[in-house]
Amino acid sequence: MPNTEGSSFNAAVNTLQSAGFTNVTKTFDCYNSGAVDAVVRQNPNSGRAPKSTAIKLQIQGNDCKEVPNVTGMTEAAAKSTLSGAGFLFVNGACPNGYTSSVTSYSPNTGRHPSGSTAVNLNLKCTAPAPAPTTAPPTAAPTTAAPTGKK
């Protein structure tokens, strides 16, 4: 079995098919190595194998974006920052009226496929302070009127 790691996906498939291997699957992701559309890993990657062997190719994707650090941001600021970086699916929310702060998130900072990766926010949600209550106005002290009885 030929090892096609480092080849373009099309070249890898052609090489494997020329050697008689036709059961080839591919997975695109961000592996932080290799050119876009290059085979980053092949499993199995070499040796003698029956022509019916399933070969899995991991291919460097083309929509990889860096997940920005949003720790400490408010929920709104974190969602805006992530959306601006290409991450359209962001999970996590505080109830309306609460203040928020991102305590952690996943996936962490690093390269990920931007269009399909959901970023999950862990938030510290703080309830709004209760509105101050006002005491009812106090009435002026009253003095009892004399009754006229003796």
PDB file of C-alpha atoms in Angstrom:
ATOM      1  CA  MET A   1       0.000   0.000   0.000  1.00  0.00           C
ATOM      2  CA  PRO A   2       1.460   3.368  -0.959  1.00  0.00           C
ATOM      3  CA  ASN A   3       1.718   6.077   1.695  1.00  0.00           C
ATOM      4  CA  THR A   4       0.115   9.257   0.327  1.00  0.00           C
ATOM      5  CA  GLU A   5       0.675  11.588   3.308  1.00  0.00           C
ATOM      6  CA  GLY A   6       1.695  15.027   2.040  1.00  0.00           C
ATOM      7  CA  SER A   7       0.054  14.532  -1.366  1.00  0.00           C
ATOM      8  CA  SER A   8      -2.975  16.458  -2.531  1.00  0.00           C
ATOM      9  CA  PHE A   9      -6.245  14.605  -2.013  1.00  0.00           C
ATOM     10  CA  ASN A  10      -6.736  14.003  -5.755  1.00  0.00           C
ATOM     11  CA  ALA A  11      -3.169  12.736  -6.206  1.00  0.00           C
ATOM     12  CA  ALA A  12      -3.580  10.440  -3.179  1.00  0.00           C
ATOM     13  CA  VAL A  13      -6.800   8.919  -4.536  1.00  0.00           C
ATOM     14  CA  ASN A  14      -5.204   8.415  -7.966  1.00  0.00           C
ATOM     15  CA  THR A  15      -2.141   6.762  -6.403  1.00  0.00           C
ATOM     16  CA  LEU A  16      -4.241   4.451  -4.239  1.00  0.00           C
ATOM     17  CA  GLN A  17      -6.610   3.535  -7.080  1.00  0.00           C
ATOM     18  CA  SER A  18      -3.649   2.833  -9.383  1.00  0.00           C
ATOM     19  CA  ALA A  19      -2.411   0.394  -6.742  1.00  0.00           C
ATOM     20  CA  GLY A  20      -5.860  -1.269  -6.677  1.00  0.00           C
ATOM     21  CA  PHE A  21      -7.285   0.305  -3.503  1.00  0.00           C
ATOM     22  CA  THR A  22     -10.771   1.729  -4.091  1.00  0.00           C
ATOM     23  CA  ASN A  23     -12.297   1.856  -0.587  1.00  0.00           C
ATOM     24  CA  VAL A  24     -11.026   5.344   0.285  1.00  0.00           C
ATOM     25  CA  THR A  25     -12.811   7.782   2.631  1.00  0.00           C
ATOM     26  CA  LYS A  26     -11.838  11.332   3.504  1.00  0.00           C
ATOM     27  CA  THR A  27     -12.357  13.646   6.463  1.00  0.00           C
ATOM     28  CA  PHE A  28     -11.667  17.376   6.238  1.00  0.00           C
ATOM     29  CA  ASP A  29     -10.552  19.221   9.386  1.00  0.00           C
ATOM     30  CA  CYS A  30      -7.904  21.615  10.652  1.00  0.00           C
ATOM     31  CA  TYR A  31      -4.777  19.670  11.459  1.00  0.00           C
ATOM     32  CA  ASN A  32      -2.387  22.651  11.496  1.00  0.00           C
ATOM     33  CA  SER A  33      -0.079  20.988   9.049  1.00  0.00           C
ATOM     34  CA  GLY A  34       0.153  20.668   5.339  1.00  0.00           C
ATOM     35  CA  ALA A  35      -1.324  22.716   2.568  1.00  0.00           C
ATOM     36  CA  VAL A  36      -5.057  23.037   2.066  1.00  0.00           C
ATOM     37  CA  ASP A  37      -6.434  19.820   0.539  1.00  0.00           C
ATOM     38  CA  ALA A  38      -3.276  17.850   1.462  1.00  0.00           C
ATOM     39  CA  VAL A  39      -3.370  14.403   3.086  1.00  0.00           C
ATOM     40  CA  VAL A  40      -2.256  14.920   6.675  1.00  0.00           C
ATOM     41  CA  ARG A  41      -2.763  11.316   7.838  1.00  0.00           C
ATOM     42  CA  GLN A  42      -3.514   8.027   6.154  1.00  0.00           C
ATOM     43  CA  ASN A  43      -4.729   4.977   8.073  1.00  0.00           C
ATOM     44  CA  PRO A  44      -3.379   2.421   7.384  1.00  0.00           C
ATOM     45  CA  ASN A  45      -0.455   4.254   5.857  1.00  0.00           C
ATOM     46  CA  SER A  46       1.790   1.538   4.447  1.00  0.00           C
ATOM     47  CA  GLY A  47       2.530  -2.146   4.276  1.00  0.00           C
ATOM     48  CA  ARG A  48       0.877  -5.077   2.588  1.00  0.00           C
ATOM     49  CA  ALA A  49      -2.906  -5.114   2.699  1.00  0.00           C
ATOM     50  CA  PRO A  50      -5.787  -6.660   0.764  1.00  0.00           C
ATOM     51  CA  LYS A  51      -7.106  -4.436  -2.036  1.00  0.00           C
ATOM     52  CA  SER A  52     -10.466  -4.279  -0.192  1.00  0.00           C
ATOM     53  CA  THR A  53      -8.888  -2.543   2.840  1.00  0.00           C
ATOM     54  CA  ALA A  54     -10.708   0.606   3.919  1.00  0.00           C
ATOM     55  CA  ILE A  55      -8.281   3.522   3.785  1.00  0.00           C
ATOM     56  CA  LYS A  56      -9.076   6.678   5.732  1.00  0.00           C
ATOM     57  CA  LEU A  57      -7.514   9.945   4.632  1.00  0.00           C
ATOM     58  CA  GLN A  58      -7.499  13.025   6.860  1.00  0.00           C
ATOM     59  CA  ILE A  59      -7.375  16.130   4.678  1.00  0.00           C
ATOM     60  CA  GLN A  60      -6.349  19.668   5.674  1.00  0.00           C
ATOM     61  CA  GLY A  61      -9.477  21.840   5.337  1.00  0.00           C
ATOM     62  CA  ASN A  62      -9.644  25.302   3.815  1.00  0.00           C
ATOM     63  CA  ASP A  63     -11.967  27.149   6.197  1.00  0.00           C
ATOM     64  CA  CYS A  64      -9.728  27.052   9.263  1.00  0.00           C
ATOM     65  CA  LYS A  65      -9.911  30.033  11.556  1.00  0.00           C
ATOM     66  CA  GLU A  66      -8.280  30.870  14.854  1.00  0.00           C
ATOM     67  CA  VAL A  67     -10.703  30.762  17.806  1.00  0.00           C
ATOM     68  CA  PRO A  68     -10.143  34.077  19.606  1.00  0.00           C
ATOM     69  CA  ASN A  69      -9.652  34.246  23.358  1.00  0.00           C
ATOM     70  CA  VAL A  70     -12.960  35.448  24.834  1.00  0.00           C
ATOM     71  CA  THR A  71     -12.313  34.706  28.509  1.00  0.00           C
ATOM     72  CA  GLY A  72     -13.526  37.547  30.732  1.00  0.00           C
ATOM     73  CA  MET A  73     -15.692  39.133  28.031  1.00  0.00           C
ATOM     74  CA  THR A  74     -19.413  39.673  28.438  1.00  0.00           C
ATOM     75  CA  GLU A  75     -21.687  37.255  26.637  1.00  0.00           C
ATOM     76  CA  ALA A  76     -22.567  39.871  24.007  1.00  0.00           C
ATOM     77  CA  ALA A  77     -18.940  40.854  23.402  1.00  0.00           C
ATOM     78  CA  ALA A  78     -17.817  37.206  23.168  1.00  0.00           C
ATOM     79  CA  LYS A  79     -20.571  36.344  20.687  1.00  0.00           C
ATOM     80  CA  SER A  80     -19.737  39.397  18.587  1.00  0.00           C
ATOM     81  CA  THR A  81     -16.011  38.567  18.623  1.00  0.00           C
ATOM     82  CA  LEU A  82     -16.600  34.923  17.689  1.00  0.00           C
ATOM     83  CA  SER A  83     -19.059  35.832  14.944  1.00  0.00           C
ATOM     84  CA  GLY A  84     -16.564  38.326  13.524  1.00  0.00           C
ATOM     85  CA  ALA A  85     -13.943  35.552  13.440  1.00  0.00           C
ATOM     86  CA  GLY A  86     -16.274  33.333  11.397  1.00  0.00           C
ATOM     87  CA  PHE A  87     -17.748  31.154  14.154  1.00  0.00           C
ATOM     88  CA  LEU A  88     -21.483  31.357  13.548  1.00  0.00           C
ATOM     89  CA  PHE A  89     -22.653  28.796  16.111  1.00  0.00           C
ATOM     90  CA  VAL A  90     -22.146  29.991  19.697  1.00  0.00           C
ATOM     91  CA  ASN A  91     -23.898  28.293  22.623  1.00  0.00           C
ATOM     92  CA  GLY A  92     -24.411  29.679  26.121  1.00  0.00           C
ATOM     93  CA  ALA A  93     -26.620  32.439  27.461  1.00  0.00           C
ATOM     94  CA  CYS A  94     -27.572  34.199  30.662  1.00  0.00           C
ATOM     95  CA  PRO A  95     -31.179  35.149  31.450  1.00  0.00           C
ATOM     96  CA  ASN A  96     -32.319  38.583  30.268  1.00  0.00           C
ATOM     97  CA  GLY A  97     -31.209  41.362  32.574  1.00  0.00           C
ATOM     98  CA  TYR A  98     -28.309  39.406  34.070  1.00  0.00           C
ATOM     99  CA  THR A  99     -24.717  40.531  33.705  1.00  0.00           C
ATOM    100  CA  SER A 100     -22.362  37.940  32.287  1.00  0.00           C
ATOM    101  CA  SER A 101     -18.712  37.021  32.093  1.00  0.00           C
ATOM    102  CA  VAL A 102     -17.122  34.199  30.079  1.00  0.00           C
ATOM    103  CA  THR A 103     -15.243  31.903  32.480  1.00  0.00           C
ATOM    104  CA  SER A 104     -14.159  29.382  29.817  1.00  0.00           C
ATOM    105  CA  TYR A 105     -15.080  28.162  26.345  1.00  0.00           C
ATOM    106  CA  SER A 106     -14.551  25.221  24.057  1.00  0.00           C
ATOM    107  CA  PRO A 107     -13.004  24.504  21.717  1.00  0.00           C
ATOM    108  CA  ASN A 108     -10.140  26.504  23.138  1.00  0.00           C
ATOM    109  CA  THR A 109      -8.017  28.938  21.206  1.00  0.00           C
ATOM    110  CA  GLY A 110      -6.625  27.221  18.141  1.00  0.00           C
ATOM    111  CA  ARG A 111      -7.501  26.539  14.523  1.00  0.00           C
ATOM    112  CA  HIS A 112     -10.875  24.959  13.780  1.00  0.00           C
ATOM    113  CA  PRO A 113     -13.254  24.853  10.820  1.00  0.00           C
ATOM    114  CA  SER A 114     -15.060  28.160  11.214  1.00  0.00           C
ATOM    115  CA  GLY A 115     -18.301  27.485   9.396  1.00  0.00           C
ATOM    116  CA  SER A 116     -19.170  24.251  11.182  1.00  0.00           C
ATOM    117  CA  THR A 117     -17.625  24.461  14.639  1.00  0.00           C
ATOM    118  CA  ALA A 118     -19.912  25.384  17.534  1.00  0.00           C
ATOM    119  CA  VAL A 119     -18.217  27.316  20.319  1.00  0.00           C
ATOM    120  CA  ASN A 120     -19.634  26.633  23.783  1.00  0.00           C
ATOM    121  CA  LEU A 121     -19.416  29.452  26.331  1.00  0.00           C
ATOM    122  CA  ASN A 122     -19.332  28.818  30.072  1.00  0.00           C
ATOM    123  CA  LEU A 123     -20.730  31.951  31.662  1.00  0.00           C
ATOM    124  CA  LYS A 124     -20.930  33.414  35.130  1.00  0.00           C
ATOM    125  CA  CYS A 125     -24.391  34.980  35.258  1.00  0.00           C
ATOM    126  CA  THR A 126     -25.105  37.573  37.932  1.00  0.00           C
ATOM    127  CA  ALA A 127     -28.678  38.502  38.771  1.00  0.00           C
ATOM    128  CA  PRO A 128     -29.513  42.183  38.712  1.00  0.00           C
ATOM    129  CA  ALA A 129     -29.559  43.910  42.078  1.00  0.00           C
ATOM    130  CA  PRO A 130     -33.086  44.108  43.461  1.00  0.00           C
ATOM    131  CA  ALA A 131     -34.729  47.490  43.116  1.00  0.00           C
ATOM    132  CA  PRO A 132     -34.572  49.453  46.342  1.00  0.00           C
ATOM    133  CA  THR A 133     -37.796  49.385  48.235  1.00  0.00           C
ATOM    134  CA  THR A 134     -39.127  52.581  49.662  1.00  0.00           C
ATOM    135  CA  ALA A 135     -40.832  52.601  53.018  1.00  0.00           C
ATOM    136  CA  PRO A 136     -44.344  54.018  53.049  1.00  0.00           C
ATOM    137  CA  PRO A 137     -44.437  57.623  54.167  1.00  0.00           C
ATOM    138  CA  THR A 138     -44.820  57.998  57.879  1.00  0.00           C
ATOM    139  CA  ALA A 139     -47.815  59.910  59.138  1.00  0.00           C
ATOM    140  CA  ALA A 140     -47.370  62.800  61.493  1.00  0.00           C
ATOM    141  CA  PRO A 141     -48.133  61.832  65.085  1.00  0.00           C
ATOM    142  CA  THR A 142     -51.653  62.567  66.091  1.00  0.00           C
ATOM    143  CA  THR A 143     -52.815  63.800  69.441  1.00  0.00           C
ATOM    144  CA  ALA A 144     -56.115  62.709  70.737  1.00  0.00           C
ATOM    145  CA  ALA A 145     -58.673  65.463  70.959  1.00  0.00           C
ATOM    146  CA  PRO A 146     -60.210  65.996  74.374  1.00  0.00           C
ATOM    147  CA  THR A 147     -63.551  64.257  74.620  1.00  0.00           C
ATOM    148  CA  GLY A 148     -65.238  66.727  76.954  1.00  0.00           C
ATOM    149  CA  LYS A 149     -66.170  64.108  79.534  1.00  0.00           C
ATOM    150  CA  LYS A 150     -65.048  64.339  83.056  1.00  0.00           C
TER     151      LYS A 150
END
